[in-house]
mmCIF file of C-alpha atoms and ligand atoms in Angstrom:
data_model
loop_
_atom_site.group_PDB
_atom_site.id
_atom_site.type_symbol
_atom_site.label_atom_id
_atom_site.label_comp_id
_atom_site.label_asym_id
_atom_site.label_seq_id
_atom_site.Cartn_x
_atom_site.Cartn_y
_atom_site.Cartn_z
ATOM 1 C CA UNK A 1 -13.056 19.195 32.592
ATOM 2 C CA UNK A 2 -14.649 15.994 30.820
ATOM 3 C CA UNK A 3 -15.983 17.083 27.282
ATOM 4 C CA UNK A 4 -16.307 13.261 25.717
ATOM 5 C CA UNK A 5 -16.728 9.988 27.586
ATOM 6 C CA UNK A 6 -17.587 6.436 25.954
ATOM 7 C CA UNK A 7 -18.816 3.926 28.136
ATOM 8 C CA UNK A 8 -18.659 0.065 26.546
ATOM 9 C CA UNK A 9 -19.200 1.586 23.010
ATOM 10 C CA UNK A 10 -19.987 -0.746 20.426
ATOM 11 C CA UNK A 11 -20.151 -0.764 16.986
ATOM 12 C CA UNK A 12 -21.308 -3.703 14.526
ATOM 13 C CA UNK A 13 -22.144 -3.003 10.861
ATOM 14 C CA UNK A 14 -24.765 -5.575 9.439
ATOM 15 C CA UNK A 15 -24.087 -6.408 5.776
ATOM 16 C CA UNK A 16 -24.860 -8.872 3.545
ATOM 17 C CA UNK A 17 -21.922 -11.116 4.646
ATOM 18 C CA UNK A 18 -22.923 -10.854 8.187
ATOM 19 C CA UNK A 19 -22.239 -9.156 11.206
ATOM 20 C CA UNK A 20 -18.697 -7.039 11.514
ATOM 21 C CA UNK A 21 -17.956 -5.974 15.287
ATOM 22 C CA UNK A 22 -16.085 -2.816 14.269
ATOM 23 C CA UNK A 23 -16.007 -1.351 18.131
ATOM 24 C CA UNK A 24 -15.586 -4.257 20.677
ATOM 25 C CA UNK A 25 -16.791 -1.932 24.001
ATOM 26 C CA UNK A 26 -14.743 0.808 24.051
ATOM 27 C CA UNK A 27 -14.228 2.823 27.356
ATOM 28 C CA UNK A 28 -12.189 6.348 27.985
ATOM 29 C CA UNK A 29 -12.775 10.213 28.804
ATOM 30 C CA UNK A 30 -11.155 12.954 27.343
ATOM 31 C CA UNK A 31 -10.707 16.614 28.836
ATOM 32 C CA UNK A 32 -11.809 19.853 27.057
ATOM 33 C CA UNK A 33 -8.360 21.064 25.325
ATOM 34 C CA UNK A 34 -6.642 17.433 25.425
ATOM 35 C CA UNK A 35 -4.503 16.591 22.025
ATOM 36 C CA UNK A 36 -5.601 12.934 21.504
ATOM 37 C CA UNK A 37 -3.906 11.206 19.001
ATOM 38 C CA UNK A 38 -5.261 7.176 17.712
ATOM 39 C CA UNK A 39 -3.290 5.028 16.060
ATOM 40 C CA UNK A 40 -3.884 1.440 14.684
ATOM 41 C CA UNK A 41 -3.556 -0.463 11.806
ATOM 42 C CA UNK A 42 -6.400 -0.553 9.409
ATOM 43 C CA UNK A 43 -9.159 -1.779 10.254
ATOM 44 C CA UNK A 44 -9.035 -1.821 13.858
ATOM 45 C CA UNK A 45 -11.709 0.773 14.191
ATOM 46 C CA UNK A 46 -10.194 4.437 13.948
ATOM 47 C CA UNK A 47 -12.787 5.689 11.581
ATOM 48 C CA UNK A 48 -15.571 3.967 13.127
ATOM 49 C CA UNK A 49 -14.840 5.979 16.412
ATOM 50 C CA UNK A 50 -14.510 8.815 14.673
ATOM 51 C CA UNK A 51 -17.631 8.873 13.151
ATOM 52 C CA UNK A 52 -19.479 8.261 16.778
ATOM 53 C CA UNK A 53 -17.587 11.623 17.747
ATOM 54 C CA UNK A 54 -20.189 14.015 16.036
ATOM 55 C CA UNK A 55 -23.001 11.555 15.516
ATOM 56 C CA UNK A 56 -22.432 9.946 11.624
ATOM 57 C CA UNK A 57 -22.975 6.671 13.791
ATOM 58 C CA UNK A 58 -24.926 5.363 16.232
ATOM 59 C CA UNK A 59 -23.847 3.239 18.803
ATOM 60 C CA UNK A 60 -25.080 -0.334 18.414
ATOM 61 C CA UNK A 61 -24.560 -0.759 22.811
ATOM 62 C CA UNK A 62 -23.207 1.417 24.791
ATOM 63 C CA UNK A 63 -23.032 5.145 25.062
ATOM 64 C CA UNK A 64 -20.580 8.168 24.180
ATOM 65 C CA UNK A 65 -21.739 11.508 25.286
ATOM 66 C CA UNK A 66 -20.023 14.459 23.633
ATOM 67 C CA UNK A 67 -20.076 17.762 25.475
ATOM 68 C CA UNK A 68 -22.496 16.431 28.203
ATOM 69 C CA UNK A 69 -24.918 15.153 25.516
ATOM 70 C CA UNK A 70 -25.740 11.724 24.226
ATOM 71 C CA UNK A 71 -25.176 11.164 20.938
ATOM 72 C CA UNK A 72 -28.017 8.033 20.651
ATOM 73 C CA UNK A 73 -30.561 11.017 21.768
ATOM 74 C CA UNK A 74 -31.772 12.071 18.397
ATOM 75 C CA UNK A 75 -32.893 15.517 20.189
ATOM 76 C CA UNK A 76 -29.523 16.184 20.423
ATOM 77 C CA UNK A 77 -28.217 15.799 17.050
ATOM 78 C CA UNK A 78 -27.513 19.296 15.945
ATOM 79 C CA UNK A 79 -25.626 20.162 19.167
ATOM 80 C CA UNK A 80 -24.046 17.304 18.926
ATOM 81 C CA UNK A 81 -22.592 18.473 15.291
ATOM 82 C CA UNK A 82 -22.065 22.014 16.937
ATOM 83 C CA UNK A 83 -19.477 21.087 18.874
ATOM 84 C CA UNK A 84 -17.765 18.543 16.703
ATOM 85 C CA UNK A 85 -15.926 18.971 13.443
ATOM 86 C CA UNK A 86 -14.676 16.921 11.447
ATOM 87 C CA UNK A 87 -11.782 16.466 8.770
ATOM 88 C CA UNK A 88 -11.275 13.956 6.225
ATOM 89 C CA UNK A 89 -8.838 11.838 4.270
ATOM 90 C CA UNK A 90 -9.092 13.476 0.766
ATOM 91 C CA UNK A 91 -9.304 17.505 0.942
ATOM 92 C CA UNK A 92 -11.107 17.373 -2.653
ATOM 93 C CA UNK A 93 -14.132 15.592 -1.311
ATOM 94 C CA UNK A 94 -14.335 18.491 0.908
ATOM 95 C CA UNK A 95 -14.508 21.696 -0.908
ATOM 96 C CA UNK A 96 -18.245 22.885 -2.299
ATOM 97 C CA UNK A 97 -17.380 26.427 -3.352
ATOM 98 C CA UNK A 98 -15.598 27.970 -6.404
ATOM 99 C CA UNK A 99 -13.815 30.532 -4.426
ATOM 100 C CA UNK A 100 -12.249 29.758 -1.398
ATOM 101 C CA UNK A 101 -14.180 32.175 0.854
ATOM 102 C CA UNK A 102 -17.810 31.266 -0.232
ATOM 103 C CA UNK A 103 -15.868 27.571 0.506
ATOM 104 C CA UNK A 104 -14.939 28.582 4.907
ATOM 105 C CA UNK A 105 -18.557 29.956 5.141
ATOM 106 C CA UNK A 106 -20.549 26.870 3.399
ATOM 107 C CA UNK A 107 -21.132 25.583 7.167
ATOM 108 C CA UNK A 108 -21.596 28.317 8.565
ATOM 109 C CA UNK A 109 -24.702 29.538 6.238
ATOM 110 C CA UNK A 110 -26.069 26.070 6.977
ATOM 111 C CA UNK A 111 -25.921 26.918 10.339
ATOM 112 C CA UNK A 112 -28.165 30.271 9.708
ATOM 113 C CA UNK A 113 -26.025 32.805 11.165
ATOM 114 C CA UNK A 114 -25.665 36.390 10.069
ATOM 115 C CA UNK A 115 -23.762 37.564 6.857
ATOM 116 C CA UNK A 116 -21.776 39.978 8.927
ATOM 117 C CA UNK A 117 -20.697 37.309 11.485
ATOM 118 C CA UNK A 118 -19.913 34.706 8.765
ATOM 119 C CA UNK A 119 -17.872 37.466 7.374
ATOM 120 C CA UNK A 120 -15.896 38.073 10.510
ATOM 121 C CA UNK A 121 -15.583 34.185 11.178
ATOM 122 C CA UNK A 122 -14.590 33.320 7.905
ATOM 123 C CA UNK A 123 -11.480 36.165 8.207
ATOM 124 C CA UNK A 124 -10.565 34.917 11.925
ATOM 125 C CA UNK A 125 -10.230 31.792 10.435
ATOM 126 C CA UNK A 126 -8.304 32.015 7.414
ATOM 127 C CA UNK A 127 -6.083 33.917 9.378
ATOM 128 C CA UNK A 128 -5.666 30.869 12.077
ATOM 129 C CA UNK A 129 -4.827 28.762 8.840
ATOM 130 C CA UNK A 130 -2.304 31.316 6.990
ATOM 131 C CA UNK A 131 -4.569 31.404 4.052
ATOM 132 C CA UNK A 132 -6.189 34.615 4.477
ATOM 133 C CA UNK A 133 -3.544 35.467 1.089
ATOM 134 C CA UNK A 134 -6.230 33.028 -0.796
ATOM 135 C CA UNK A 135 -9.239 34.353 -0.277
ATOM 136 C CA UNK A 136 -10.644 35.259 -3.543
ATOM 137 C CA UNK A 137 -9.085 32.031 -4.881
ATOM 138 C CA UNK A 138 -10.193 29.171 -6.463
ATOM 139 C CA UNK A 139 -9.635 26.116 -4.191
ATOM 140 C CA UNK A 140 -8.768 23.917 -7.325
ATOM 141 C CA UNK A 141 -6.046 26.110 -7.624
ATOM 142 C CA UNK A 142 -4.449 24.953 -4.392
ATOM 143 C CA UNK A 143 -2.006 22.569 -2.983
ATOM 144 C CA UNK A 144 -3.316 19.735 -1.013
ATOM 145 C CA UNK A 145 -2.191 21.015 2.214
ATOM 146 C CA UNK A 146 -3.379 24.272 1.729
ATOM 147 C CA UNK A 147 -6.997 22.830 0.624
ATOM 148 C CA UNK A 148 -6.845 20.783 3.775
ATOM 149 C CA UNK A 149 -6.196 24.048 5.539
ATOM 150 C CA UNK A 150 -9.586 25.453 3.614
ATOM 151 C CA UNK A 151 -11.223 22.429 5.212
ATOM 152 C CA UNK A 152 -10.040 22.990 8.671
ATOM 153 C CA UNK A 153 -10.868 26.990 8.406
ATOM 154 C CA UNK A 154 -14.723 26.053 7.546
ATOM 155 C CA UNK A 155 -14.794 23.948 10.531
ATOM 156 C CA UNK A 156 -13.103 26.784 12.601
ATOM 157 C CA UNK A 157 -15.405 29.286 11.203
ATOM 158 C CA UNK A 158 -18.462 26.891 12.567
ATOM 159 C CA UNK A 159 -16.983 27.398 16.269
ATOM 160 C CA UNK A 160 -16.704 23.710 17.206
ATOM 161 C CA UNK A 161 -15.057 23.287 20.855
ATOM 162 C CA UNK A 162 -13.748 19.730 19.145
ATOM 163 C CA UNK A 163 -12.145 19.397 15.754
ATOM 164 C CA UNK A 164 -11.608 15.339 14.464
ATOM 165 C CA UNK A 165 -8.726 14.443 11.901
ATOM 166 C CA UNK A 166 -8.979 11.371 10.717
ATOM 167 C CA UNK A 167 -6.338 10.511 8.793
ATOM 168 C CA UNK A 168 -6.338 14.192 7.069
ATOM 169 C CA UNK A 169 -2.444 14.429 6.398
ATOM 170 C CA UNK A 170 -2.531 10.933 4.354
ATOM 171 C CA UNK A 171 -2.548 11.948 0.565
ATOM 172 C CA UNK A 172 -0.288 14.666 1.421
ATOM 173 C CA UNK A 173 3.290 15.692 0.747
ATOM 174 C CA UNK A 174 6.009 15.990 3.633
ATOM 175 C CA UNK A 175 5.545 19.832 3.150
ATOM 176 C CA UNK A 176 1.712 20.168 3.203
ATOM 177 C CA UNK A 177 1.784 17.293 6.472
ATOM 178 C CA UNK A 178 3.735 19.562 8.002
ATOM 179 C CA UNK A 179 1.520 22.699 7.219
ATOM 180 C CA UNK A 180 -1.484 20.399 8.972
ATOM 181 C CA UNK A 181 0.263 19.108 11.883
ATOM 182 C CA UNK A 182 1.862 22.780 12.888
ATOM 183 C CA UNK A 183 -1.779 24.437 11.968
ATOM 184 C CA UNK A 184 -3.600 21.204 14.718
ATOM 185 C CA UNK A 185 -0.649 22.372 17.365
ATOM 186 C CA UNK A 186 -1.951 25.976 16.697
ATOM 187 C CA UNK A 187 -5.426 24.996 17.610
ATOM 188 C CA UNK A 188 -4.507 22.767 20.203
ATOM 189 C CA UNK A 189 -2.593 25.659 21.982
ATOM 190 C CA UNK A 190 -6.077 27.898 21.614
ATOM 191 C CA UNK A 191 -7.495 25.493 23.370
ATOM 192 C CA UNK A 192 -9.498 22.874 20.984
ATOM 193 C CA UNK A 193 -9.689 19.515 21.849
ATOM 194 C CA UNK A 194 -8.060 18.046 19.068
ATOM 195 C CA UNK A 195 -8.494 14.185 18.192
ATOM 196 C CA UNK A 196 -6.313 13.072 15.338
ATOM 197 C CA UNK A 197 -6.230 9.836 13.750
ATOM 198 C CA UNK A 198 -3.040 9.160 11.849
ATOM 199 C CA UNK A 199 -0.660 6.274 10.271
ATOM 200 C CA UNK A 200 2.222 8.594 10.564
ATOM 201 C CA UNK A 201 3.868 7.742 14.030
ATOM 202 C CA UNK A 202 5.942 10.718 14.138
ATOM 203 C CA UNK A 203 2.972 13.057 14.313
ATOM 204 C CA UNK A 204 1.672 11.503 17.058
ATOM 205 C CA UNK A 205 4.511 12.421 19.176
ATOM 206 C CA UNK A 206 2.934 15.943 19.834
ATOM 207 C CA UNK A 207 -0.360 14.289 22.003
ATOM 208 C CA UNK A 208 -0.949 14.681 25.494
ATOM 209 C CA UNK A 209 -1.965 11.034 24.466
ATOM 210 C CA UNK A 210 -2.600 8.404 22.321
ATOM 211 C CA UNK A 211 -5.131 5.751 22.443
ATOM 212 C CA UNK A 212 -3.744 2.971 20.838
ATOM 213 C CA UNK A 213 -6.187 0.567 19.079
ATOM 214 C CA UNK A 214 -6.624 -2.948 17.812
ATOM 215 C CA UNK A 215 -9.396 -5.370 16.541
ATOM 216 C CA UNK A 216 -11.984 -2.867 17.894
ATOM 217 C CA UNK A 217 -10.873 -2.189 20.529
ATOM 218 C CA UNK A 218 -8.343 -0.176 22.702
ATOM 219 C CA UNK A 219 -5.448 -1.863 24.012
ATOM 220 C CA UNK A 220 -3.506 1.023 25.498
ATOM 221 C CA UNK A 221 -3.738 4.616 26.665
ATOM 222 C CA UNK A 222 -0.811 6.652 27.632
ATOM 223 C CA UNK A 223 1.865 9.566 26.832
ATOM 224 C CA UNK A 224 3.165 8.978 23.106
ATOM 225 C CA UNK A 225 6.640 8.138 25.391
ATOM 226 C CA UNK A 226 4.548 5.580 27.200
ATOM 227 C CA UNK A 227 3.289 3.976 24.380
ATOM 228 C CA UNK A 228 6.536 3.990 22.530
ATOM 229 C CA UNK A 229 8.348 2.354 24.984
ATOM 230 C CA UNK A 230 7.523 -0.767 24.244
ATOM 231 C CA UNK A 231 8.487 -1.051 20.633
ATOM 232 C CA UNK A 232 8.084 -5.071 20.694
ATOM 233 C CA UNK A 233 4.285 -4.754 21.368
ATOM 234 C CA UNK A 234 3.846 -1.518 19.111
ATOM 235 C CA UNK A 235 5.501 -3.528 16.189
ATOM 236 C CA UNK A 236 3.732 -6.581 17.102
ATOM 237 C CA UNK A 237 0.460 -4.461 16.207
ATOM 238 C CA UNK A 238 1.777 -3.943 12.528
ATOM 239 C CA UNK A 239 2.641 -0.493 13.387
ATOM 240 C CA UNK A 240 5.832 1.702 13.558
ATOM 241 C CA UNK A 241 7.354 3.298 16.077
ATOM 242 C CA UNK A 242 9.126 7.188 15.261
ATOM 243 C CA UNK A 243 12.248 6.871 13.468
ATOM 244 C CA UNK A 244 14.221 8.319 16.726
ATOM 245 C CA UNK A 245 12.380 5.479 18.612
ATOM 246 C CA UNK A 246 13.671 2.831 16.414
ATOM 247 C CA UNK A 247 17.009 4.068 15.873
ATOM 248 C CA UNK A 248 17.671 4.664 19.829
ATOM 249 C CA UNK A 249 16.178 1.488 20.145
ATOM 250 C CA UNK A 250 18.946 -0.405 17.578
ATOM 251 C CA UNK A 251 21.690 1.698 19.220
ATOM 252 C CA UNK A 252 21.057 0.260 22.444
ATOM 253 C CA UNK A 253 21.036 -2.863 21.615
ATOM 254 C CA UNK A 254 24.269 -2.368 20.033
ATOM 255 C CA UNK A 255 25.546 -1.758 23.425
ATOM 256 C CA UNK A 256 25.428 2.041 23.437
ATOM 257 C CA UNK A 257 24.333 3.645 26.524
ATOM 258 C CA UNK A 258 21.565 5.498 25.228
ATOM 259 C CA UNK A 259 18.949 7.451 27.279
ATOM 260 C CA UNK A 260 15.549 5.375 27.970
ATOM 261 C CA UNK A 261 12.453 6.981 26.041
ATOM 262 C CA UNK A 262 13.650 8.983 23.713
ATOM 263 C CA UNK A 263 10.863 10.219 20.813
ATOM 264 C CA UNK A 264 11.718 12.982 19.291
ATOM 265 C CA UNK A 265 14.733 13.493 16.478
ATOM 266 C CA UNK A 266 15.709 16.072 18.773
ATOM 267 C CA UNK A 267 16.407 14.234 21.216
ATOM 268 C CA UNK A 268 17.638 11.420 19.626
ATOM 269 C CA UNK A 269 20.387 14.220 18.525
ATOM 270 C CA UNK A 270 20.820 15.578 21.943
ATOM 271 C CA UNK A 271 21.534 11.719 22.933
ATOM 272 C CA UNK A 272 24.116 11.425 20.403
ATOM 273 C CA UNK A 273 26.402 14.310 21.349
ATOM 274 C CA UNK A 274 26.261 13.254 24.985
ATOM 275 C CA UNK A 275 27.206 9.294 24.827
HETATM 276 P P1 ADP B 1 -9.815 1.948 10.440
HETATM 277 O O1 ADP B 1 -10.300 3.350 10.260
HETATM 278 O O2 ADP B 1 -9.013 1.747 11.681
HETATM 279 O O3 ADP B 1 -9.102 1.426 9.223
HETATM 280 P P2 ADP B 1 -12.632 1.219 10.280
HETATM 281 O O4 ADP B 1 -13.336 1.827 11.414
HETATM 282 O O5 ADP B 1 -12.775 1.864 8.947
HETATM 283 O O6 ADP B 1 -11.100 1.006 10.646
HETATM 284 O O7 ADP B 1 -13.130 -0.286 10.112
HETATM 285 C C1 ADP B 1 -13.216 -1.188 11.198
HETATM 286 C C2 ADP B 1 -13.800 -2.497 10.692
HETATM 287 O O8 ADP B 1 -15.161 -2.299 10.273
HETATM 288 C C3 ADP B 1 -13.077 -3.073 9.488
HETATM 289 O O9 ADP B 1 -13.087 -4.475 9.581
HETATM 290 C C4 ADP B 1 -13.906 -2.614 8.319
HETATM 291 O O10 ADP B 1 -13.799 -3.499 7.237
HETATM 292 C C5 ADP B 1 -15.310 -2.634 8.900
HETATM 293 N N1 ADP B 1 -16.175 -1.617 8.281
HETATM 294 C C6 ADP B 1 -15.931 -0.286 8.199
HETATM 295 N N2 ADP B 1 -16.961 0.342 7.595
HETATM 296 C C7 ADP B 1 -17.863 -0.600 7.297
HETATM 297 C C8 ADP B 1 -19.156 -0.578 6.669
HETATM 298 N N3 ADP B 1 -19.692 0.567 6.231
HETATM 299 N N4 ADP B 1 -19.806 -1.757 6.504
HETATM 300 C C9 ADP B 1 -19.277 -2.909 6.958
HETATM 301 N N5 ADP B 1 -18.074 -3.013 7.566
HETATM 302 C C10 ADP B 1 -17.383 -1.868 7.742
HETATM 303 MG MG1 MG B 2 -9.938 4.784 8.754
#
């Protein structure tokens, strides 16, 4: 079942230097429980999009309607920002509390619900997270991936259908990207729809699908093995392409009979031990 849909959106920022089309009529649907990844290089319009996902923007044409509702209705803000959550680049901007509890249950109490239910929530989702260990912590006293795990457990504990990454695992260590990415599969397998925004190509590999942009707007959508099959175009974009990708890719050229569409290191193991 649909749960977003943009129809020609558009975004242009007016600033003092003139007129910036950041979203150049962007078009697409995405299903309630889809893993969406987007990739582009910077500047094409990744956070722009994001933002139109739970309202922060308006469009300036066009429509996106999120959960049946459109955005552009100002009536429908706050359901709007019920069903949307959002995570950001740096996990310190983030945090408002001085213990990591009071931190989970910040948007819920905005939200007005009970004391006893934020008190439930906030357990369900620390435990979702693995950081139920930390409750009575200080969040300063955390790693980066486990405050970005804080992050993600206050937007859990605020029920969203529709969680939004955008670029969350960047000023992260291998270690706490990999504590994000497994915790987004997680959710993805309880059914969120999960879109994530990322520069790292070899997370993207675990989307249903990626929408690949540039220049504001979206050039491609398909399987992350449809979209890395064609490494020419993805490299013509500025972008990489998964290190199994490339290497299968340099192999083969080499005159190896490797597989077609590899992705995965996994495979590109598998491949080896069979040519
Ligand atoms: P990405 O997230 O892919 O790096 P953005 O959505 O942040 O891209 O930016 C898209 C384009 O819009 C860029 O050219 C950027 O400089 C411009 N832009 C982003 N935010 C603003 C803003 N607040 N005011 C003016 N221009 C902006
Ligand atoms: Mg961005």
């Amino acid at each position: 079942m649909e749960i977003i849909r943009a129809e020609n959106l558009r975004h242009v920022y007016k600033t003092s230097a003139g007129e910036k089309v950041a979203l150049d009529g962007v078009n697409f649907s995405i299903n309630e429980g889809e893993f969406i990844a987007i990739i582009g290089i910077n500047g094409s319009g990744k956070s722009t999009l994001a933002k139109h996902f739970n309202a922060l923007l308006m469009p300036s044409d066009g429509k996106i309607f999120v959960a049946g509702l459109d955005t552009s209705d100002k009536k429908n803000l706050w359901r709007v920002r019920e069903n949307v959550g959002m995570v950001f680049q740096n996990p310190d901007n983030e945090i408002v509390a001085a213990v990591v509890e009071d931190d989970v249950a910040f948007g819920c109490e905005n939200l007005g619900i009970e004391p006893d239910e934020i008190q439930r929530r906030v357990n369900f989702a620390l435990d979702i997270v693995n950081m139920s260990a930390y409750k009575k912590f200080s969040p300063s006293k955390l790693s980066g991936g486990q405050k970005q795990r804080i992050a993600i457990a206050g937007v859990l504990a605020m029920q969203t259908k529709i969680i939004v990454f955008d670029e969350a695992t960047a000023m992260l260590d291998p270690a706490g990207r990999r504590e994000i990415l497994d915790t987004v599969q997680r959710l993805h397998a309880q059914g969120l729809t999960i879109i994530y925004i990322t520069h790292f190509m070899e997370e993207t590999a675990v989307a249903d699908k990626i929408f690949l942009m540039e220049d504001g707007k979206i050039l491609k959508i398909g399987t992350p093995r449809q979209i890395f099959s064609d490494v020419k175009e993805i490299k013509r974009l500025g972008l990489d392409v998964p290190v199994a990708v490339e290497l299968a890719e340099r192999l083969r050229r080499r005159g190896l009979k490797f597989p077609k569409n590899i992705l995965t290191d996994e495979e590109f193991i598998n491949a080896c031990l069979n040519v």
